[in-house]
XYZ file of C-alpha atoms in Angstrom:
533
model
C -0.126 -0.251 0.016
C 1.096 3.192 -0.770
C 0.724 5.991 1.521
C -0.834 8.481 -0.786
C -3.854 6.331 0.161
C -7.064 7.077 2.753
C -5.958 10.666 3.020
C -7.155 12.621 6.447
C -9.753 15.172 5.869
C 12.459 23.923 -17.581
C 13.608 23.053 -20.699
C 14.513 25.832 -23.435
C 14.357 25.631 -27.162
C 17.038 23.629 -28.848
C 19.541 25.960 -30.572
C 18.462 24.613 -33.845
C 15.073 25.727 -33.223
C 15.718 29.639 -33.094
C 14.387 31.706 -36.111
C 12.643 28.770 -37.544
C 8.775 28.361 -38.416
C 7.311 25.250 -36.518
C 7.208 23.599 -39.662
C 10.886 23.926 -40.754
C 11.804 23.276 -37.242
C 10.068 19.929 -37.355
C 11.223 19.030 -41.088
C 14.832 19.267 -39.784
C 14.112 17.339 -36.880
C 13.131 14.883 -39.094
C 9.706 14.314 -37.525
C 7.262 15.614 -40.246
C 8.185 12.360 -42.061
C 7.766 10.359 -39.295
C 4.144 9.215 -39.557
C 5.212 7.548 -42.848
C 7.741 5.623 -41.330
C 5.911 4.418 -38.319
C 3.535 1.472 -38.469
C 0.498 0.395 -36.714
C -1.250 2.904 -34.483
C 0.211 5.662 -36.413
C -0.842 4.997 -39.560
C -3.462 7.338 -40.957
C -2.312 10.151 -38.176
C -1.421 12.533 -40.138
C -4.451 14.768 -40.240
C -4.094 18.555 -39.110
C -4.683 19.083 -35.568
C -4.752 22.768 -35.127
C -4.642 26.021 -37.423
C -1.233 26.093 -38.999
C -0.707 22.726 -37.603
C -0.481 19.502 -39.597
C 1.527 17.457 -37.457
C 1.278 13.877 -37.129
C 0.410 12.360 -33.722
C 3.898 11.041 -33.779
C 5.590 14.210 -34.098
C 4.598 15.204 -30.415
C 4.000 11.856 -28.537
C 7.280 10.280 -29.474
C 9.406 13.095 -28.291
C 10.898 13.134 -24.904
C 9.475 15.253 -22.389
C 12.221 17.632 -22.515
C 12.570 18.137 -25.980
C 8.612 18.792 -26.097
C 8.967 21.298 -23.534
C 11.332 23.334 -25.506
C 9.240 23.141 -28.477
C 6.252 24.597 -26.431
C 8.381 27.216 -24.843
C 9.628 28.088 -28.415
C 6.233 28.324 -29.760
C 7.184 25.758 -32.529
C 4.249 23.637 -31.538
C 0.922 24.779 -29.913
C -0.182 23.899 -26.439
C -3.733 23.014 -28.453
C -1.760 20.749 -30.879
C -0.012 18.842 -28.164
C -3.054 18.248 -26.254
C -4.850 16.931 -29.346
C -2.042 14.959 -30.353
C -1.847 12.818 -26.824
C -5.662 12.759 -26.764
C -6.013 11.217 -30.097
C -3.040 8.821 -29.039
C -4.773 7.969 -26.178
C -8.114 7.122 -27.803
C -6.089 4.897 -30.002
C -3.958 3.075 -27.119
C -5.742 3.142 -24.028
C -8.578 0.676 -24.862
C -5.895 -1.961 -24.988
C -4.305 -1.268 -22.057
C -6.451 0.484 -19.532
C -3.953 2.627 -18.156
C -5.613 6.092 -17.903
C -8.554 6.381 -16.213
C -11.197 9.304 -15.305
C -10.194 10.966 -18.603
C -11.460 14.484 -18.618
C -13.839 16.003 -21.587
C -11.779 16.862 -24.512
C -13.341 20.202 -25.045
C -12.381 21.470 -21.343
C -9.004 19.899 -21.890
C -8.753 22.145 -25.195
C -9.760 25.258 -23.206
C -7.145 24.677 -21.132
C -4.589 24.517 -23.840
C -6.182 27.572 -25.565
C -5.470 29.408 -22.139
C -1.557 27.990 -22.116
C -0.998 29.302 -25.473
C -2.687 32.763 -24.690
C -0.536 32.889 -21.665
C 2.791 32.228 -24.026
C 1.292 35.013 -26.412
C 1.283 37.344 -23.375
C 5.077 36.443 -22.223
C 3.534 34.503 -19.194
C 5.883 31.134 -19.253
C 4.840 29.042 -16.000
C 7.528 26.493 -16.229
C 9.164 23.652 -18.082
C 5.536 21.816 -17.976
C 3.602 24.367 -19.659
C 0.843 23.065 -21.872
C 1.934 19.408 -21.239
C -0.311 16.882 -20.155
C -0.285 14.925 -17.030
C -2.237 12.298 -15.319
C -1.557 11.699 -11.592
C -1.695 8.375 -10.122
C -5.415 7.381 -8.843
C -3.960 7.358 -5.079
C -3.115 11.437 -5.137
C -5.700 14.045 -4.820
C -6.612 16.008 -7.450
C -9.336 18.714 -6.842
C -12.057 18.333 -9.216
C -11.292 15.216 -10.859
C -11.945 11.638 -9.248
C -9.913 10.024 -6.819
C -11.127 6.778 -6.466
C -8.023 4.809 -5.064
C -9.296 1.990 -6.869
C -11.758 1.593 -4.360
C -15.571 1.234 -4.501
C -16.075 3.177 -1.218
C -14.376 6.090 -3.304
C -15.681 5.695 -6.598
C -17.499 9.048 -6.481
C -15.004 10.973 -4.287
C -13.619 14.309 -5.846
C -11.487 15.939 -3.485
C -11.630 19.482 -3.000
C -7.654 20.165 -2.477
C -4.686 19.108 -4.431
C -2.152 16.815 -2.959
C 1.285 18.867 -2.918
C 2.886 17.169 -6.115
C -0.372 18.111 -7.929
C -0.229 21.718 -7.053
C 3.332 21.838 -8.115
C 2.874 20.498 -11.286
C 0.102 22.903 -11.966
C 1.748 25.595 -10.919
C 4.499 24.525 -13.383
C 1.984 24.856 -16.205
C 0.945 21.021 -16.469
C -2.717 20.565 -17.561
C -4.449 17.408 -15.668
C -6.455 15.233 -17.959
C -7.059 12.384 -15.847
C -5.483 9.844 -13.312
C -3.666 6.621 -13.808
C -4.665 3.240 -12.819
C -3.883 1.605 -9.351
C -4.792 -1.306 -7.381
C -7.134 -0.840 -4.666
C -5.807 1.598 -1.933
C -2.205 0.758 -3.605
C -2.022 -2.866 -2.106
C -0.091 -5.263 -4.304
C 2.146 -4.954 -7.377
C -0.553 -6.073 -9.805
C -2.620 -3.475 -11.055
C -6.356 -4.277 -10.817
C -9.189 -3.124 -9.252
C -13.271 -3.279 -9.239
C -13.833 0.170 -10.234
C -11.755 0.505 -13.781
C -10.686 -3.149 -14.115
C -6.923 -4.564 -15.244
C -3.993 -2.573 -16.656
C -2.006 -4.447 -19.090
C 1.669 -4.593 -19.693
C 2.855 -2.233 -22.483
C 5.109 -4.897 -24.122
C 2.613 -8.124 -23.649
C -1.322 -7.366 -23.195
C -1.377 -10.803 -21.682
C 0.844 -9.928 -18.778
C 0.632 -7.778 -15.992
C 1.667 -4.087 -15.435
C 3.376 -4.257 -12.334
C 2.022 -1.906 -9.463
C 1.059 0.080 -7.693
C 2.146 2.382 -10.142
C 1.154 0.387 -13.169
C -1.100 2.716 -15.037
C 1.534 5.624 -14.732
C 4.391 3.245 -16.264
C 2.077 1.650 -18.952
C 1.000 5.308 -20.015
C 4.634 6.410 -20.154
C 5.865 3.245 -22.375
C 3.181 3.960 -24.278
C 3.745 7.723 -25.255
C 0.130 8.400 -23.504
C 2.245 10.777 -21.233
C 5.509 12.675 -21.657
C 5.995 11.937 -17.716
C 4.302 10.539 -14.844
C 4.070 10.309 -11.167
C 3.746 7.310 -8.936
C 4.086 6.422 -5.303
C 5.940 3.627 -3.325
C 5.792 1.693 -0.569
C 6.691 -1.388 -1.598
C 8.537 -1.135 -4.967
C 5.363 0.786 -6.488
C 7.967 3.180 -8.578
C 10.124 0.627 -8.986
C 8.274 -2.697 -10.070
C 6.145 -1.212 -12.667
C 9.116 0.612 -14.193
C 11.215 -2.998 -14.350
C 7.688 -4.374 -16.136
C 7.505 -1.615 -18.704
C 11.192 -0.762 -19.636
C 11.214 3.217 -18.243
C 12.739 4.601 -15.199
C 10.950 5.212 -11.888
C 12.695 6.706 -8.859
C 12.177 6.378 -5.460
C 13.476 9.421 -3.570
C 14.982 9.886 -0.185
C 12.788 10.163 2.776
C 11.324 13.044 2.614
C 12.427 14.347 -0.565
C 8.821 14.848 -2.072
C 6.554 16.033 0.323
C 3.647 13.844 1.240
C 0.445 15.315 1.748
C -1.494 17.280 3.076
C -2.428 14.605 5.387
C -3.772 14.439 9.170
C -0.541 12.696 10.292
C 2.681 13.866 9.130
C 5.182 11.910 11.347
C 4.716 8.241 11.548
C 3.976 7.879 7.590
C 7.544 7.298 6.363
C 7.699 4.102 4.447
C 5.713 5.318 1.287
C 5.923 8.581 -0.597
C 5.660 10.065 -4.034
C 8.416 10.264 -6.687
C 8.914 10.732 -10.903
C 8.868 8.308 -13.718
C 9.990 9.067 -17.077
C 11.622 7.398 -20.233
C 14.823 9.074 -19.717
C 16.425 10.075 -16.614
C 17.071 13.948 -17.764
C 13.142 13.733 -18.213
C 12.607 12.070 -14.612
C 14.848 14.550 -12.720
C 13.242 17.560 -14.237
C 9.936 16.212 -13.038
C 11.423 15.878 -9.323
C 12.882 19.200 -9.790
C 9.036 20.363 -9.388
C 8.006 17.740 -6.787
C 10.963 18.300 -4.387
C 11.343 20.665 -1.762
C 10.458 21.762 1.769
C 6.808 22.295 2.713
C 6.086 23.750 5.900
C 3.036 21.829 6.563
C 5.141 18.594 6.457
C 7.976 19.188 8.999
C 9.595 16.309 7.710
C 10.311 17.338 4.183
C 13.927 17.951 3.131
C 14.793 21.831 2.758
C 16.978 21.816 -0.330
C 16.900 23.684 -3.296
C 15.305 21.055 -5.818
C 16.497 23.053 -8.865
C 19.879 20.870 -8.820
C 17.942 17.983 -10.095
C 17.309 20.539 -13.163
C 21.055 20.700 -13.782
C 23.303 18.654 -16.270
C 23.693 14.948 -15.020
C 26.953 14.510 -16.841
C 29.648 12.830 -14.486
C 32.888 10.467 -14.598
C 32.094 7.206 -12.945
C 35.620 5.692 -13.402
C 36.743 3.676 -10.733
C 33.282 4.001 -8.798
C 32.494 0.861 -6.660
C 29.251 -1.116 -7.082
C 28.214 -3.545 -4.825
C 25.882 -6.417 -6.304
C 23.627 -7.751 -3.679
C 21.869 -10.101 -6.227
C 19.391 -12.506 -4.282
C 21.018 -11.540 -0.915
C 23.343 -14.737 -1.377
C 20.390 -16.976 -2.244
C 18.168 -15.841 0.267
C 15.532 -14.794 -2.158
C 13.961 -17.357 -4.687
C 14.097 -16.238 -8.195
C 12.074 -17.069 -11.440
C 14.939 -18.715 -13.747
C 16.696 -16.006 -16.218
C 16.045 -12.870 -13.977
C 19.262 -12.921 -12.382
C 21.188 -13.978 -15.506
C 19.813 -11.168 -17.068
C 20.317 -8.696 -14.238
C 24.060 -9.826 -13.992
C 24.384 -9.286 -18.055
C 23.056 -5.551 -17.305
C 25.636 -4.775 -15.011
C 27.924 -4.744 -17.852
C 26.314 -1.266 -18.798
C 27.927 -0.254 -15.595
C 31.398 -1.617 -16.278
C 30.960 -0.053 -19.632
C 31.050 3.607 -17.699
C 33.987 2.708 -15.913
C 32.578 1.105 -12.493
C 34.096 -2.158 -10.497
C 31.490 -4.439 -9.298
C 31.832 -6.913 -6.351
C 29.114 -9.214 -5.180
C 27.964 -8.492 -1.434
C 25.680 -9.746 1.299
C 24.549 -7.199 4.171
C 25.421 -8.575 7.341
C 21.822 -8.679 8.871
C 19.496 -11.888 9.105
C 17.459 -11.309 6.148
C 14.359 -13.284 7.572
C 14.156 -10.958 10.269
C 14.145 -8.190 7.396
C 10.421 -9.592 6.448
C 9.148 -9.657 9.624
C 10.185 -6.206 10.061
C 8.406 -5.380 6.971
C 5.086 -6.943 8.131
C 4.854 -5.360 11.366
C 5.395 -1.895 10.048
C 3.164 -2.207 7.035
C 0.572 -3.618 9.218
C 0.839 -0.419 11.673
C 0.963 1.632 8.809
C -2.032 0.559 7.063
C -4.464 0.004 10.061
C -3.688 3.560 10.683
C -4.263 4.909 7.596
C -7.643 2.885 6.725
C -9.015 1.410 10.573
C -11.702 3.875 10.395
C -12.918 2.574 7.255
C -12.403 -1.276 8.668
C -14.257 -0.124 11.641
C -17.723 0.536 9.312
C -19.051 -2.575 8.809
C -20.423 -1.497 5.603
C -17.343 -0.023 4.116
C -15.231 -3.213 5.487
C -17.484 -5.252 3.234
C -16.258 -3.428 0.166
C -12.551 -3.843 0.892
C -10.546 -6.262 -0.635
C -9.543 -8.993 1.429
C -5.723 -8.072 1.497
C -6.636 -4.708 2.665
C -8.638 -6.413 5.819
C -6.003 -8.681 6.434
C -3.434 -5.780 6.837
C -5.676 -3.932 8.842
C -6.371 -6.844 11.275
C -2.644 -7.197 11.756
C -2.185 -3.728 12.620
C -4.886 -3.598 15.279
C -3.594 -6.745 16.970
C -0.100 -5.008 17.475
C 1.349 -3.451 20.725
C 3.504 -0.227 20.995
C 6.405 -2.705 22.084
C 6.152 -4.690 18.882
C 6.125 -1.825 16.709
C 9.108 0.035 18.746
C 10.922 -3.353 18.310
C 10.215 -3.230 14.496
C 11.483 0.039 14.096
C 14.654 -0.598 16.043
C 15.337 -3.500 13.479
C 14.658 -1.407 10.952
C 17.338 1.115 12.196
C 19.664 -1.760 12.476
C 19.190 -2.710 8.660
C 19.850 0.774 7.745
C 23.006 0.396 9.740
C 24.191 -2.760 7.784
C 23.676 -0.589 4.445
C 25.360 2.012 5.831
C 28.430 0.147 6.762
C 28.651 -1.188 3.104
C 28.655 2.170 1.697
C 31.525 2.573 3.559
C 33.021 0.669 0.845
C 30.501 0.810 -2.058
C 29.206 4.140 -3.940
C 26.011 2.295 -4.838
C 24.290 -0.983 -4.183
C 22.346 -2.850 -7.058
C 19.985 -5.620 -7.050
C 16.874 -6.877 -9.365
C 13.644 -4.771 -9.367
C 11.502 -7.894 -9.154
C 12.104 -11.876 -8.692
C 9.931 -12.525 -11.511
C 9.041 -11.402 -14.951
C 5.806 -9.994 -15.700
C 2.995 -12.972 -15.346
C -0.605 -13.379 -16.434
C -2.658 -10.360 -15.930
C -5.491 -12.464 -14.434
C -3.610 -13.713 -11.661
C -3.918 -11.740 -8.329
C -0.225 -12.240 -7.450
C 2.664 -14.787 -7.987
C 1.976 -17.829 -5.627
C 5.250 -19.442 -6.293
C 8.480 -18.699 -7.321
C 10.942 -21.506 -8.376
C 8.889 -24.030 -6.573
C 8.776 -21.969 -3.119
C 5.316 -21.341 -2.246
C 4.399 -17.342 -1.471
C 2.881 -17.086 2.008
C 1.099 -13.667 1.605
C 0.078 -11.761 -1.346
C 3.012 -9.695 -1.833
C 5.777 -12.029 -0.542
C 6.970 -12.434 -4.325
C 8.190 -9.033 -4.338
C 10.244 -9.164 -1.081
C 13.420 -8.137 -2.942
C 11.902 -4.361 -2.728
C 11.557 -4.209 0.791
C 15.135 -3.538 1.718
C 15.503 -0.430 -0.074
C 11.977 1.122 1.359
C 12.817 -0.267 5.065
C 16.208 1.935 4.696
C 14.690 5.015 3.542
C 17.480 5.814 0.851
C 17.131 7.131 -2.750
C 16.348 3.975 -5.259
C 16.179 4.321 -8.961
C 14.773 1.362 -11.405
C 16.677 1.290 -14.613
C 16.037 -1.038 -17.455
C 17.778 -4.341 -17.556
C 16.890 -5.860 -20.924
C 14.635 -8.393 -22.165
C 14.074 -12.301 -21.907
C 13.348 -14.827 -24.708
C 9.944 -13.976 -24.531
C 10.312 -10.145 -24.692
C 9.354 -9.492 -21.280
C 11.157 -6.680 -19.171
C 12.988 -6.554 -16.413
C 15.098 -3.749 -13.961
C 17.919 -2.914 -11.559
C 17.468 -1.305 -8.325
C 20.014 1.303 -7.886
C 20.546 2.364 -4.415
C 22.569 5.387 -3.017
C 23.705 6.330 0.256
C 21.415 8.605 2.400
C 19.927 11.826 0.661
C 22.338 11.387 -2.373
C 19.510 11.800 -4.713
C 21.469 13.484 -7.194
C 24.426 11.045 -7.206
C 21.767 8.221 -7.892
C 20.150 10.107 -10.845
C 23.761 10.832 -12.149
C 24.670 6.979 -12.576
C 21.506 6.023 -14.017
C 21.793 8.792 -16.385
C 25.417 7.355 -17.293
C 24.032 3.915 -17.637
C 21.166 4.909 -19.657
C 23.767 6.299 -22.374
C 25.414 2.870 -22.129
C 22.428 0.927 -22.805
C 19.527 2.920 -24.141
C 16.769 -0.096 -23.495
C 14.070 2.512 -23.760
C 15.246 3.929 -27.174
C 15.798 1.051 -28.823
C 12.985 -1.406 -27.516
C 10.050 0.511 -28.094
C 6.415 -1.368 -27.607
C 5.374 -3.199 -30.468
C 1.655 -1.433 -29.769
C 3.035 1.880 -30.718
C-alpha cells in the first residue's frame, strides 16, 4: 500500500529552433516524415491537429518530455496541438492497456490548452511543464477530478484540494487530463481493481503491468504521457517501471513532501516520486515535486533546482556492490538473475567496478520487520474504514488482512520493529563505507499473467502472503534511501526486467547521475519500444 492512500480530511528551445517556423523546425528534426515510417497505430494519423498544424500525432507524443517542453516554450508547437496529439493517441492506445482512467472532457482540456497558448503569447511562461498533459496516479488527490484509490468506497469521491505534488505540477503549467490506474488502495504489485479493471503490460497485454503505479508506467511506456508520477511503499515506483522498460525513482525519505495529511510523522515508509522515459526527464519532474513544505515538517529543505542541472559525470573507478538475491536467500524465477548480471555490463562500460556483497543482517528478520511496520501503517491509514461494517464489506481481502494485523499489534512490538529497521539501515551504511552504490534486481519474477492476483510460487517455493513475491524491494523501502529503477533488458519471451540502484542517504542526485550514465551506455527505452505503438 502506498501512503498516498486514505488521506485525512524547464527546458529551453534547442538552438536549431531559433529563427525557424514550426514546420521548418519539425522538418529539420526529421519529425514531419515520421508518420510515414511508423507502422500500426500511427498509420493515417497525419491529419491536421490545429490551425497552422499539420503535425502527425507521432511528431509530438514520441518526443522526450524535455524536447517537447522546448518546442512549446519556443512556440514551435502550440499547446493545443500537443493536447490534441496526446488525446488522439490515448483514444487509440488506452482501450488496449487501460492505463489512464477518469479521462476528462476533450473540449475542456482543449480550452485549458488554448489558455496556455494565450499565456505564452502574453509572455507568461509557467515552467517547463507549461501546456504538457499530466495524469496523476489515482491515489493522489486532484481537486475537481475523481480520486477513487481503485476502491468502490471512493468511486465517486472528488477532492476539493490537490496533493502537494499536484499543486506543484499545476503551478508549473501542466494540464491534468485524468488519472492513472492503481490497485485498490495501492495494495499489491498487480494493477487491477473493481472500479476500472486491469491495466495490461505495455510489451505484452496478456501480462500484468506491475504496481501499484502500473497505470503510470504503462501510460509512459506507450507514450500516452510525457512524464508520470507514482508512489512507492513496496516497490511501486520500481516494479512497474521494470515491467514496462522505463525509469522510476523512489526518492530519499522526505525529498518529495507527502500530503496534505492528518498525520505527518509516522507515515515514513511510502511516498511519491517521478517516472520518465529518460533520466533527464525524470530528474526535471523531480525538480518540480521536491522541496520543503511547511505543512510537512519531515520534508527536506534543499533547493530542488539541482535536479534540473546537467547529469553528466565521470564514473571511472566507482565501486558497486551487487547484492543479487541476498546470497541465495530470495527465490528467483529462472532467467532473472542471469539477465540482471548481464545488465551489469552497462555499469562496467562507464568505468564502474563490481563486487558481490551480502549485507550483515539476518534477512528473515527483515521480512518480519516489514510486516509489522506495514500492518501498523495501514491500520492507521485505513482503520476508520474497517470500523464501518458496510465499508469493510467493500474492501479487498488483502486490505482487511493488513488492517487486522495492525490492530493486533502492541506499542512494544512496533518499537522493536523500528529498532530492527534501524539496524538494517546501519548494515547498509557499513556497505556504503566501501561501495558508492548498491544494486539488485527490481523483481523476483518476470511479468506474469494479468489475470492472476499475485505470484503464488517462485522457483518451487510457495509465497505465504499476497506480496511475498516482491520481497526484493523491501530492503530499499525500510532503509529510506534513494533508489532508481533502470531497465535491464528483456528475456527470450520479450518481457522486461529492471535493476534497483540504491544510493547513500539523501544522495538522490548521485543516483540520478549514475542512472543517466548507464542509460547512455544501454539505451533500452530508445531501442526497444512497445510494438503496440
